[in-house]
Coordinates of C-alpha atoms in Angstrom, one line a residue:
M83 CA -20.1 60.7 -71.7
S84 CA -19.9 62.6 -75.2
A85 CA -17.9 65.1 -74.1
T86 CA -15.7 66.4 -71.2
N87 CA -17.8 69.8 -70.6
K88 CA -20.9 67.9 -69.5
S89 CA -21.8 67.1 -66.6
V90 CA -22.1 63.8 -64.9
R91 CA -25.2 62.3 -64.4
V92 CA -25.2 60.3 -61.1
G93 CA -27.3 58.2 -59.6
L94 CA -27.0 57.0 -56.0
I95 CA -27.8 53.9 -54.3
G96 CA -28.4 54.0 -50.7
A97 CA -30.5 57.1 -48.9
G98 CA -29.4 56.0 -45.3
R99 CA -27.5 58.7 -43.3
M100 CA -24.1 58.5 -45.3
G101 CA -25.8 58.4 -48.8
S102 CA -28.2 61.6 -47.9
F103 CA -25.4 63.3 -47.2
H104 CA -23.3 62.4 -50.6
A105 CA -26.7 63.0 -52.5
Q106 CA -26.8 66.6 -50.7
A107 CA -23.2 67.2 -51.9
L108 CA -23.8 66.0 -55.4
A109 CA -27.5 68.6 -55.6
Q110 CA -25.4 71.5 -54.2
K111 CA -21.6 71.4 -54.2
V112 CA -19.5 69.7 -56.6
P113 CA -19.0 71.3 -59.2
G114 CA -18.9 68.7 -62.3
A115 CA -22.2 66.7 -61.1
V116 CA -25.9 66.3 -60.8
L117 CA -27.1 64.3 -59.0
A118 CA -30.1 62.4 -61.4
A119 CA -31.3 59.6 -59.4
V120 CA -32.0 57.8 -55.8
A121 CA -32.5 53.7 -55.8
D122 CA -33.6 52.2 -51.8
P123 CA -35.9 49.4 -51.9
V124 CA -36.9 50.7 -48.1
P125 CA -40.9 52.4 -49.7
G126 CA -40.6 55.7 -49.8
A127 CA -37.1 56.5 -49.1
A128 CA -36.2 57.4 -52.5
Q129 CA -38.4 59.3 -53.6
R130 CA -38.5 61.2 -50.7
L131 CA -34.9 61.9 -50.7
A132 CA -35.2 62.9 -54.7
E133 CA -37.9 64.5 -54.6
K134 CA -36.1 66.9 -51.7
L135 CA -33.5 67.4 -53.8
G136 CA -34.8 67.4 -56.7
A137 CA -33.7 64.2 -58.9
G138 CA -35.2 63.8 -61.9
K139 CA -35.9 59.9 -61.3
Y140 CA -36.1 57.1 -58.0
Y141 CA -36.2 53.3 -57.9
S142 CA -37.3 51.1 -55.2
E143 CA -35.1 48.4 -57.0
P144 CA -30.9 49.3 -57.5
Q145 CA -30.8 47.4 -61.3
A146 CA -34.1 49.6 -62.6
M147 CA -31.2 52.2 -62.4
L148 CA -28.2 50.5 -63.5
D149 CA -30.7 50.0 -66.4
D150 CA -31.0 53.8 -67.5
P151 CA -28.8 54.6 -69.6
D152 CA -29.5 58.3 -68.9
I153 CA -27.0 57.6 -66.1
D154 CA -23.4 57.8 -66.4
A155 CA -21.9 57.2 -62.6
V156 CA -23.5 55.3 -59.3
L157 CA -22.5 56.5 -55.6
I158 CA -22.8 53.5 -53.7
A159 CA -23.5 53.9 -49.7
T160 CA -25.2 50.7 -49.1
P161 CA -24.5 48.5 -46.1
A162 CA -21.0 47.2 -46.0
R163 CA -21.9 43.6 -47.2
T164 CA -23.6 44.5 -50.9
H165 CA -20.9 46.7 -51.9
A166 CA -18.7 44.8 -54.4
E167 CA -21.6 42.8 -55.8
L168 CA -22.8 46.3 -56.5
V169 CA -20.0 47.9 -57.9
A170 CA -19.9 44.3 -60.4
A171 CA -23.2 44.8 -61.1
A172 CA -22.6 49.1 -62.2
A173 CA -19.3 48.3 -64.1
R174 CA -21.3 45.0 -66.3
A175 CA -23.9 48.0 -66.3
G176 CA -20.8 50.9 -68.0
K177 CA -21.3 53.2 -65.1
H178 CA -18.1 54.8 -63.5
V179 CA -18.4 53.9 -59.9
F180 CA -18.3 55.6 -56.7
C181 CA -18.0 53.7 -53.6
E182 CA -18.0 54.1 -49.8
K183 CA -15.8 52.1 -47.7
P184 CA -15.1 49.2 -48.0
M185 CA -15.3 47.7 -51.2
A186 CA -15.6 44.7 -50.6
I187 CA -15.3 41.9 -47.2
T188 CA -13.5 39.2 -48.8
L189 CA -10.1 38.8 -50.9
E190 CA -11.9 37.4 -54.2
E191 CA -15.1 39.6 -54.0
A192 CA -12.2 42.4 -54.3
D193 CA -10.8 40.8 -56.7
N194 CA -14.0 40.4 -58.7
A195 CA -14.7 43.9 -58.4
I196 CA -12.2 45.0 -59.5
A197 CA -11.4 43.0 -62.5
A198 CA -15.5 43.5 -63.6
A199 CA -14.6 47.8 -63.9
K200 CA -11.6 46.7 -65.9
S201 CA -13.1 45.1 -68.2
A202 CA -16.4 47.7 -68.5
G203 CA -13.6 50.5 -68.8
V204 CA -15.0 52.0 -66.6
V205 CA -13.6 54.4 -62.6
L206 CA -12.9 52.8 -60.0
Q207 CA -13.2 55.2 -56.9
V208 CA -12.6 54.3 -53.5
G209 CA -14.1 56.7 -50.2
F210 CA -11.5 56.9 -48.7
N211 CA -12.0 60.6 -47.5
R212 CA -8.6 61.6 -45.2
R213 CA -6.7 61.3 -48.6
F214 CA -8.5 64.2 -49.2
A215 CA -8.3 66.1 -46.2
A216 CA -6.5 69.4 -46.1
G217 CA -4.0 68.3 -43.9
F218 CA -3.8 64.7 -44.5
A219 CA -3.1 65.7 -48.1
A220 CA -0.9 67.7 -47.5
A221 CA 1.5 66.0 -46.0
L222 CA 1.1 62.7 -47.9
A223 CA 2.4 65.5 -50.5
G224 CA 5.2 65.8 -48.9
I225 CA 6.1 62.4 -47.7
K226 CA 6.0 61.2 -51.4
A227 CA 8.6 64.3 -51.8
G228 CA 10.8 62.8 -48.7
E229 CA 10.9 66.0 -46.6
I230 CA 11.0 64.0 -44.2
G231 CA 13.2 60.7 -45.6
T232 CA 12.7 57.4 -44.3
P233 CA 9.0 56.8 -42.7
Q234 CA 9.9 55.0 -39.3
L235 CA 7.3 54.9 -37.0
I236 CA 3.9 55.8 -38.0
R237 CA 0.1 56.3 -36.4
S238 CA -3.1 56.9 -37.3
L239 CA -6.3 56.7 -35.3
T240 CA -9.8 56.8 -35.0
R241 CA -12.0 57.5 -32.0
D242 CA -16.2 57.7 -33.1
P243 CA -18.1 60.2 -30.6
S244 CA -20.2 58.6 -28.2
P245 CA -22.4 57.6 -26.5
L246 CA -23.0 54.0 -28.2
R247 CA -26.7 53.0 -27.5
D248 CA -27.7 50.0 -29.5
P249 CA -24.6 48.3 -30.8
S250 CA -27.0 45.4 -32.1
G251 CA -27.0 46.5 -35.2
I252 CA -23.1 46.1 -36.1
P253 CA -21.4 43.5 -37.9
P254 CA -18.8 41.8 -36.0
W255 CA -15.0 42.5 -37.1
T256 CA -17.0 46.0 -37.9
I257 CA -14.2 48.2 -35.9
Y258 CA -11.5 46.8 -38.8
L259 CA -14.0 46.5 -42.2
E260 CA -16.1 49.5 -41.7
T261 CA -13.6 52.1 -39.6
L262 CA -9.9 50.9 -39.2
I263 CA -10.4 50.6 -42.9
H264 CA -9.6 54.5 -43.1
D265 CA -6.1 53.7 -41.0
F266 CA -4.9 51.0 -42.7
D267 CA -5.0 53.2 -45.8
T268 CA -3.8 55.7 -44.1
L269 CA -0.9 54.5 -42.9
L270 CA -0.2 52.5 -46.4
H271 CA 0.4 55.9 -48.1
C272 CA 2.6 57.3 -45.3
N273 CA 5.1 54.5 -46.7
P274 CA 5.1 54.9 -49.8
G275 CA 6.5 51.7 -51.6
A276 CA 6.8 49.7 -48.7
K277 CA 4.1 46.7 -48.0
P278 CA 2.6 45.2 -45.3
V279 CA 4.6 42.1 -43.6
E280 CA 3.1 41.1 -40.1
V281 CA 0.2 42.2 -38.8
Y282 CA -0.8 42.2 -34.8
A283 CA -4.2 43.1 -33.2
M284 CA -5.4 43.3 -29.6
A285 CA -9.2 43.9 -29.4
D286 CA -12.0 44.7 -26.6
A287 CA -15.9 45.4 -25.7
L288 CA -14.5 47.5 -23.1
V289 CA -17.5 50.4 -24.0
R290 CA -19.9 47.9 -24.2
P291 CA -18.5 44.7 -22.7
D292 CA -22.2 43.4 -22.4
F293 CA -22.2 43.3 -26.1
K294 CA -19.0 40.7 -26.5
D295 CA -20.8 37.9 -26.3
R296 CA -22.8 38.8 -29.9
G297 CA -19.5 39.3 -31.5
L298 CA -19.1 43.2 -30.9
L299 CA -15.1 43.8 -30.5
D300 CA -15.3 47.7 -29.6
T301 CA -11.7 49.0 -28.8
S302 CA -9.0 47.5 -30.8
V303 CA -5.3 48.8 -31.2
V304 CA -3.0 47.5 -34.3
T305 CA 0.5 47.2 -35.5
I306 CA 1.6 46.8 -39.0
R307 CA 5.8 45.9 -39.8
F308 CA 6.5 46.6 -43.3
D309 CA 9.2 45.6 -45.2
N310 CA 11.2 48.9 -45.2
G311 CA 11.7 48.0 -41.5
A312 CA 9.2 50.6 -40.8
I313 CA 6.7 50.2 -37.6
A314 CA 3.0 51.6 -38.0
V315 CA 0.3 51.6 -35.2
A316 CA -3.6 52.4 -35.3
D317 CA -6.2 52.8 -32.5
A318 CA -9.9 52.8 -32.6
S319 CA -12.5 52.8 -29.5
F320 CA -16.6 53.4 -30.4
E321 CA -16.7 55.7 -27.9
A322 CA -15.1 58.7 -27.4
V323 CA -16.7 61.4 -25.3
Y324 CA -15.1 64.5 -26.6
G325 CA -16.2 64.3 -29.8
Y326 CA -15.1 62.7 -33.3
D327 CA -11.2 62.3 -33.5
V328 CA -9.0 61.6 -36.6
R329 CA -5.5 61.9 -36.3
A330 CA -2.6 60.5 -37.6
E331 CA 1.5 60.7 -37.0
V332 CA 4.7 59.9 -39.6
F333 CA 8.2 60.8 -38.2
G334 CA 10.9 59.8 -40.2
N335 CA 14.8 60.5 -40.1
N336 CA 14.6 63.6 -41.6
G337 CA 10.9 65.1 -39.4
M338 CA 8.2 64.5 -38.7
Y339 CA 4.4 65.0 -39.9
Q340 CA 0.8 65.5 -38.1
M341 CA -2.6 64.7 -39.2
G342 CA -5.7 65.9 -38.6
N343 CA -7.2 68.1 -35.8
I344 CA -10.3 67.5 -33.6
N345 CA -11.1 70.9 -33.2
V346 CA -13.9 71.0 -35.6
N347 CA -14.2 75.1 -36.3
N348 CA -10.5 76.4 -35.5
C349 CA -10.8 78.6 -32.0
V350 CA -9.8 78.1 -29.1
H351 CA -12.0 79.5 -26.1
Y352 CA -10.1 80.7 -23.0
G353 CA -12.6 81.3 -20.1
A354 CA -12.5 81.8 -16.7
A355 CA -12.4 77.4 -16.4
G356 CA -10.4 77.3 -18.5
I357 CA -9.5 76.7 -22.1
S358 CA -12.0 74.9 -24.0
I359 CA -12.5 73.9 -28.4
G360 CA -15.7 73.1 -29.8
T361 CA -15.1 69.0 -31.5
S362 CA -17.3 67.4 -33.7
R363 CA -20.0 65.2 -33.2
Q364 CA -20.1 63.4 -36.3
D365 CA -17.8 63.1 -40.0
T366 CA -19.4 64.4 -42.0
D367 CA -19.0 67.1 -39.8
L368 CA -15.5 67.1 -39.1
L369 CA -14.4 65.7 -42.2
A370 CA -16.7 67.8 -45.0
D371 CA -14.2 70.1 -47.3
A372 CA -12.9 66.4 -47.8
Y373 CA -16.0 64.9 -49.0
I374 CA -17.3 67.0 -51.3
A375 CA -13.5 66.6 -52.6
E376 CA -13.7 63.2 -53.2
L377 CA -16.9 63.3 -55.3
T378 CA -15.6 66.7 -56.6
E379 CA -12.6 64.3 -58.5
F380 CA -14.9 61.9 -59.1
A381 CA -17.0 63.8 -61.5
R382 CA -13.8 65.0 -63.2
C383 CA -12.5 60.9 -63.1
A384 CA -15.6 60.0 -64.6
A385 CA -15.3 62.5 -67.1
S386 CA -12.3 62.4 -68.3
G387 CA -11.0 59.4 -67.3
D388 CA -8.4 59.7 -64.7
T389 CA -7.4 57.3 -62.6
P390 CA -8.7 58.9 -59.1
R391 CA -6.6 59.1 -55.5
A392 CA -8.3 55.7 -54.2
T393 CA -8.2 53.1 -56.6
G394 CA -10.5 49.7 -56.2
E395 CA -7.0 48.5 -56.0
D396 CA -5.8 50.7 -52.4
A397 CA -9.5 49.1 -51.0
R398 CA -7.7 46.0 -52.4
N399 CA -4.5 47.0 -49.8
A400 CA -6.3 48.1 -46.5
L401 CA -9.0 45.2 -46.9
E402 CA -5.8 43.1 -46.7
I403 CA -4.6 44.4 -43.5
A404 CA -8.5 44.4 -42.3
L405 CA -8.2 40.4 -42.9
A406 CA -5.3 39.9 -40.8
C407 CA -6.9 42.2 -37.7
I408 CA -9.3 39.5 -37.9
A409 CA -6.4 35.7 -38.4
S410 CA -4.7 37.7 -35.3
V411 CA -7.1 38.4 -33.1
Q412 CA -8.9 34.5 -33.6
Q413 CA -5.4 33.0 -33.8
G414 CA -3.8 35.4 -30.5
K415 CA -0.8 35.7 -32.7
P416 CA 1.2 38.2 -36.1
I417 CA 0.2 37.4 -38.7
Q418 CA 2.4 36.8 -41.6
L419 CA 1.5 39.0 -45.4
R420 CA 3.6 38.4 -48.4
G421 CA 4.2 41.8 -48.7

């Protein structure tokens, strides 16, 4: 772009559930950005979404959109195993990149994606939306300012809402690479300046044991030890009957922060049957404001060249823990990291 006051023209790659949600935000709710194009190989998918939201162009092949000189940036919301290659291709085409997590599923892929973005001089932001949720953002700022002293005990959890009807399409190790990856990023940033040195993971198929022999793990607890002595715990389940649940806690020698709330509308109902609160059944409901905030930051950084809060290096750091979890489950022991 030639001027910072020009709206960033964003092309979406991937018109599925998450891509469609992001597309609507870009088209209607993100200042400084416009949804300019949609690409998806599924016949008719790109055209339907583009026409619904007023995007001017649609493509059946992502590369055709990357070759379009009118596109300033791309948002990648395709299946996880395709992310790293698309990040590198977009960077080579000179497009700024927002990539849904995980950015990659191997460290080599992550390094290649980061190197491609650096070589091209483009912004690379990864979709760690919890950084942009108001409670998490406030706590992270306070932790970095030293308001609770040195973190000692840290916890983060992700529990997806029920029901888990058909797990057949869930790739192996999704619980680490796509679910707990958010928690690993949170834990890393709740202990600023410290490095993880040991990871131990336990996992099982407790929700759908009938799929365990197909590689599905739907429940896990992970412990992480840091070089400053702090101990962190992350847990995840693919079926929380009460709704989508994302929370974290950081305990330090001078106090504690708690982040996240399952109460979706900040309302508590007191009735004859007892006390009840409303909960979300989708991530896009519970974290709607955070999704918009992260895209707003991406548009600003694409226009200004600033470094976003969630970088490719951040994605690599979280991935390193996810891969250590996989090795820990496979070997049945803690995995040492270089720190």
